[in-house]
Short mmCIF file of the C-alpha atoms (twelve columns), coordinates in Angstrom:
data_MODEL
# 
_entry.id   MODEL 
# 
loop_
_atom_site.group_PDB 
_atom_site.id 
_atom_site.type_symbol 
_atom_site.label_atom_id 
_atom_site.label_alt_id 
_atom_site.label_comp_id 
_atom_site.label_asym_id 
_atom_site.label_seq_id 
_atom_site.Cartn_x 
_atom_site.Cartn_y 
_atom_site.Cartn_z 
_atom_site.pdbx_PDB_model_num 
ATOM 1   C CA . UNK A 1   182.903 -21.002 13.295 1 
ATOM 2   C CA . UNK A 2   186.193 -21.946 14.938 1 
ATOM 3   C CA . UNK A 3   186.072 -18.880 17.177 1 
ATOM 4   C CA . UNK A 4   182.576 -19.850 18.394 1 
ATOM 5   C CA . UNK A 5   183.752 -23.343 19.371 1 
ATOM 6   C CA . UNK A 6   186.758 -22.006 21.292 1 
ATOM 7   C CA . UNK A 7   184.607 -19.376 23.040 1 
ATOM 8   C CA . UNK A 8   181.991 -21.965 24.018 1 
ATOM 9   C CA . UNK A 9   184.630 -24.341 25.365 1 
ATOM 10  C CA . UNK A 10  186.294 -21.572 27.384 1 
ATOM 11  C CA . UNK A 11  182.946 -20.475 28.820 1 
ATOM 12  C CA . UNK A 12  182.064 -24.038 29.816 1 
ATOM 13  C CA . UNK A 13  185.464 -24.490 31.485 1 
ATOM 14  C CA . UNK A 14  185.007 -21.232 33.397 1 
ATOM 15  C CA . UNK A 15  181.581 -22.253 34.643 1 
ATOM 16  C CA . UNK A 16  182.929 -25.631 35.821 1 
ATOM 17  C CA . UNK A 17  185.772 -23.912 37.695 1 
ATOM 18  C CA . UNK A 18  183.406 -21.445 39.358 1 
ATOM 19  C CA . UNK A 19  181.038 -24.204 40.440 1 
ATOM 20  C CA . UNK A 20  183.900 -26.232 41.907 1 
ATOM 21  C CA . UNK A 21  184.845 -23.452 44.363 1 
ATOM 22  C CA . UNK A 22  183.704 -23.961 47.934 1 
ATOM 23  C CA . UNK A 23  182.134 -20.880 49.507 1 
ATOM 24  C CA . UNK A 24  183.495 -19.595 52.817 1 
ATOM 25  C CA . UNK A 25  181.133 -20.492 55.638 1 
ATOM 26  C CA . UNK A 26  179.725 -17.583 57.579 1 
ATOM 27  C CA . UNK A 27  180.326 -17.452 61.294 1 
ATOM 28  C CA . UNK A 28  177.285 -18.558 63.203 1 
ATOM 29  C CA . UNK A 29  176.435 -20.118 66.524 1 
ATOM 30  C CA . UNK A 30  179.034 -22.488 67.929 1 
ATOM 31  C CA . UNK A 31  178.408 -26.086 66.837 1 
ATOM 32  C CA . UNK A 32  177.902 -28.804 69.431 1 
ATOM 33  C CA . UNK A 33  181.124 -30.572 70.410 1 
ATOM 34  C CA . UNK A 34  181.574 -33.845 68.583 1 
ATOM 35  C CA . UNK A 35  178.758 -33.063 66.178 1 
ATOM 36  C CA . UNK A 36  180.475 -34.748 63.266 1 
ATOM 37  C CA . UNK A 37  183.644 -34.732 61.279 1 
ATOM 38  C CA . UNK A 38  183.814 -31.025 60.683 1 
ATOM 39  C CA . UNK A 39  187.086 -29.718 59.379 1 
ATOM 40  C CA . UNK A 40  188.702 -26.361 59.181 1 
ATOM 41  C CA . UNK A 41  191.256 -24.565 61.232 1 
ATOM 42  C CA . UNK A 42  191.396 -22.022 63.961 1 
ATOM 43  C CA . UNK A 43  193.654 -20.425 66.512 1 
ATOM 44  C CA . UNK A 44  194.852 -22.166 69.618 1 
ATOM 45  C CA . UNK A 45  197.903 -21.850 71.783 1 
ATOM 46  C CA . UNK A 46  200.559 -24.401 71.091 1 
ATOM 47  C CA . UNK A 47  204.069 -24.918 69.890 1 
ATOM 48  C CA . UNK A 48  204.960 -24.787 66.249 1 
ATOM 49  C CA . UNK A 49  205.277 -22.285 63.498 1 
ATOM 50  C CA . UNK A 50  203.845 -21.330 60.169 1 
ATOM 51  C CA . UNK A 51  201.218 -18.971 59.108 1 
ATOM 52  C CA . UNK A 52  198.710 -18.395 56.447 1 
ATOM 53  C CA . UNK A 53  195.517 -19.964 55.437 1 
ATOM 54  C CA . UNK A 54  194.889 -22.569 52.833 1 
ATOM 55  C CA . UNK A 55  193.602 -26.049 52.447 1 
ATOM 56  C CA . UNK A 56  195.235 -29.289 51.684 1 
ATOM 57  C CA . UNK A 57  194.776 -32.934 52.296 1 
ATOM 58  C CA . UNK A 58  198.329 -34.135 51.979 1 
ATOM 59  C CA . UNK A 59  198.411 -36.495 54.921 1 
ATOM 60  C CA . UNK A 60  199.548 -40.057 54.830 1 
ATOM 61  C CA . UNK A 61  197.010 -41.342 57.300 1 
ATOM 62  C CA . UNK A 62  195.799 -41.547 60.846 1 
ATOM 63  C CA . UNK A 63  197.226 -43.779 63.517 1 
ATOM 64  C CA . UNK A 64  194.879 -46.578 64.512 1 
ATOM 65  C CA . UNK A 65  196.239 -46.567 68.035 1 
ATOM 66  C CA . UNK A 66  193.509 -45.160 70.247 1 
ATOM 67  C CA . UNK A 67  194.505 -42.371 72.567 1 
ATOM 68  C CA . UNK A 68  193.384 -42.450 76.172 1 
ATOM 69  C CA . UNK A 69  189.883 -41.178 76.636 1 
ATOM 70  C CA . UNK A 70  188.057 -39.803 79.614 1 
ATOM 71  C CA . UNK A 71  185.642 -41.923 81.561 1 
ATOM 72  C CA . UNK A 72  182.088 -40.735 82.084 1 
ATOM 73  C CA . UNK A 73  182.630 -37.311 83.660 1 
ATOM 74  C CA . UNK A 74  180.200 -35.466 85.853 1 
ATOM 75  C CA . UNK A 75  178.472 -32.549 84.122 1 
ATOM 76  C CA . UNK A 76  180.679 -29.479 84.351 1 
ATOM 77  C CA . UNK A 77  183.739 -31.506 85.373 1 
ATOM 78  C CA . UNK A 78  187.055 -30.618 83.786 1 
ATOM 79  C CA . UNK A 79  188.664 -33.421 81.808 1 
ATOM 80  C CA . UNK A 80  191.349 -33.926 79.186 1 
ATOM 81  C CA . UNK A 81  190.793 -36.035 76.089 1 
ATOM 82  C CA . UNK A 82  193.532 -36.952 73.601 1 
ATOM 83  C CA . UNK A 83  192.896 -37.226 69.888 1 
ATOM 84  C CA . UNK A 84  194.365 -39.712 67.435 1 
ATOM 85  C CA . UNK A 85  197.907 -39.217 66.249 1 
ATOM 86  C CA . UNK A 86  197.616 -38.143 62.613 1 
ATOM 87  C CA . UNK A 87  200.623 -38.801 60.391 1 
ATOM 88  C CA . UNK A 88  201.314 -35.959 57.973 1 
ATOM 89  C CA . UNK A 89  203.949 -35.534 55.292 1 
ATOM 90  C CA . UNK A 90  206.222 -33.716 57.755 1 
ATOM 91  C CA . UNK A 91  205.488 -35.680 60.920 1 
ATOM 92  C CA . UNK A 92  202.786 -36.710 63.390 1 
ATOM 93  C CA . UNK A 93  200.248 -34.305 64.889 1 
ATOM 94  C CA . UNK A 94  198.252 -35.006 68.055 1 
ATOM 95  C CA . UNK A 95  196.176 -32.731 70.267 1 
ATOM 96  C CA . UNK A 96  194.771 -33.007 73.768 1 
ATOM 97  C CA . UNK A 97  191.579 -31.090 74.508 1 
ATOM 98  C CA . UNK A 98  190.661 -29.786 77.959 1 
ATOM 99  C CA . UNK A 99  186.912 -29.652 78.450 1 
ATOM 100 C CA . UNK A 100 184.785 -28.112 81.192 1 
ATOM 101 C CA . UNK A 101 181.497 -29.882 80.689 1 
ATOM 102 C CA . UNK A 102 181.060 -29.682 76.914 1 
ATOM 103 C CA . UNK A 103 183.071 -26.469 76.440 1 
ATOM 104 C CA . UNK A 104 186.605 -26.498 75.058 1 
ATOM 105 C CA . UNK A 105 188.727 -24.525 77.505 1 
ATOM 106 C CA . UNK A 106 192.169 -25.373 76.124 1 
ATOM 107 C CA . UNK A 107 193.875 -27.323 73.369 1 
ATOM 108 C CA . UNK A 108 197.410 -28.633 73.836 1 
ATOM 109 C CA . UNK A 109 199.393 -29.868 70.870 1 
ATOM 110 C CA . UNK A 110 201.128 -33.006 72.158 1 
ATOM 111 C CA . UNK A 111 202.907 -33.934 68.912 1 
ATOM 112 C CA . UNK A 112 203.742 -31.780 65.931 1 
ATOM 113 C CA . UNK A 113 206.440 -31.671 63.233 1 
ATOM 114 C CA . UNK A 114 209.533 -30.120 64.821 1 
ATOM 115 C CA . UNK A 115 212.541 -32.045 63.518 1 
ATOM 116 C CA . UNK A 116 213.664 -29.300 61.128 1 
ATOM 117 C CA . UNK A 117 214.251 -25.613 61.801 1 
ATOM 118 C CA . UNK A 118 211.608 -24.687 59.214 1 
ATOM 119 C CA . UNK A 119 209.068 -27.011 60.904 1 
ATOM 120 C CA . UNK A 120 209.633 -25.257 64.231 1 
ATOM 121 C CA . UNK A 121 209.383 -21.847 62.573 1 
ATOM 122 C CA . UNK A 122 206.119 -22.646 60.805 1 
ATOM 123 C CA . UNK A 123 204.475 -24.385 63.739 1 
ATOM 124 C CA . UNK A 124 205.436 -21.729 66.291 1 
ATOM 125 C CA . UNK A 125 203.135 -19.374 64.387 1 
ATOM 126 C CA . UNK A 126 200.455 -21.795 63.190 1 
ATOM 127 C CA . UNK A 127 199.653 -23.779 66.323 1 
ATOM 128 C CA . UNK A 128 198.647 -20.800 68.498 1 
ATOM 129 C CA . UNK A 129 196.304 -19.685 65.708 1 
ATOM 130 C CA . UNK A 130 194.790 -23.169 65.412 1 
ATOM 131 C CA . UNK A 131 194.328 -23.370 69.198 1 
ATOM 132 C CA . UNK A 132 192.558 -19.983 69.347 1 
ATOM 133 C CA . UNK A 133 190.272 -20.953 66.465 1 
ATOM 134 C CA . UNK A 134 189.333 -24.260 68.104 1 
ATOM 135 C CA . UNK A 135 188.460 -22.551 71.378 1 
ATOM 136 C CA . UNK A 136 186.541 -19.781 69.606 1 
ATOM 137 C CA . UNK A 137 184.546 -22.167 67.407 1 
ATOM 138 C CA . UNK A 138 184.088 -24.832 70.116 1 
ATOM 139 C CA . UNK A 139 184.481 -27.438 67.378 1 
ATOM 140 C CA . UNK A 140 186.888 -28.798 64.792 1 
ATOM 141 C CA . UNK A 141 185.312 -26.568 62.162 1 
ATOM 142 C CA . UNK A 142 188.224 -24.205 61.811 1 
ATOM 143 C CA . UNK A 143 190.145 -22.657 58.907 1 
ATOM 144 C CA . UNK A 144 193.479 -23.981 57.707 1 
ATOM 145 C CA . UNK A 145 196.598 -21.908 58.312 1 
ATOM 146 C CA . UNK A 146 198.321 -20.956 55.068 1 
ATOM 147 C CA . UNK A 147 201.869 -22.224 54.952 1 
ATOM 148 C CA . UNK A 148 201.035 -24.934 57.489 1 
ATOM 149 C CA . UNK A 149 198.495 -26.903 55.496 1 
ATOM 150 C CA . UNK A 150 199.742 -30.355 56.479 1 
ATOM 151 C CA . UNK A 151 199.931 -29.474 60.162 1 
ATOM 152 C CA . UNK A 152 196.510 -27.784 59.994 1 
ATOM 153 C CA . UNK A 153 194.918 -30.850 58.448 1 
ATOM 154 C CA . UNK A 154 196.495 -33.167 61.023 1 
ATOM 155 C CA . UNK A 155 195.434 -30.805 63.811 1 
ATOM 156 C CA . UNK A 156 191.810 -30.716 62.664 1 
ATOM 157 C CA . UNK A 157 191.622 -34.495 62.288 1 
ATOM 158 C CA . UNK A 158 193.172 -35.112 65.712 1 
ATOM 159 C CA . UNK A 159 190.919 -32.472 67.299 1 
ATOM 160 C CA . UNK A 160 187.815 -34.047 65.776 1 
ATOM 161 C CA . UNK A 161 188.797 -37.493 67.072 1 
ATOM 162 C CA . UNK A 162 189.246 -36.040 70.586 1 
ATOM 163 C CA . UNK A 163 185.854 -34.350 70.422 1 
ATOM 164 C CA . UNK A 164 184.263 -37.584 69.204 1 
ATOM 165 C CA . UNK A 165 185.809 -39.436 72.170 1 
ATOM 166 C CA . UNK A 166 184.571 -36.764 74.570 1 
ATOM 167 C CA . UNK A 167 181.056 -37.083 73.219 1 
ATOM 168 C CA . UNK A 168 180.884 -40.867 73.359 1 
# 
């Protein structure tokens, strides 16, 4: 009888763990810029280091100071839009997106953790990957970089705020 109870409890715990896993999203058509608060991470050129892929939400918050935004651009015009500065455990992260019409053509990382040698090492690898992913996905729906979870989360949040500003 005792063995049956233990087995049932273990099975129930296993089912709960399996159901709590988030499936990897398949690559599909590029989402519309500023289509929501998508998160993820992707490659983009920028300073910093770190590599790997993982997820984490260990950020202390987002700056409420609005970044400069572009005025109503002509269709197809090139413009730069800055995202919010997002404070992470290791330092602030802020991106500036260059758009041609509604297409992301470049992402520059304006602020990123770089006070320590390890920060520079991690971000020098992670930020180019995040920049490439953002350009490839044309959204903030990009995968996190393992080993740079805090920076990845700050990057995605800042990128999404820039895309929201560009849209509205």
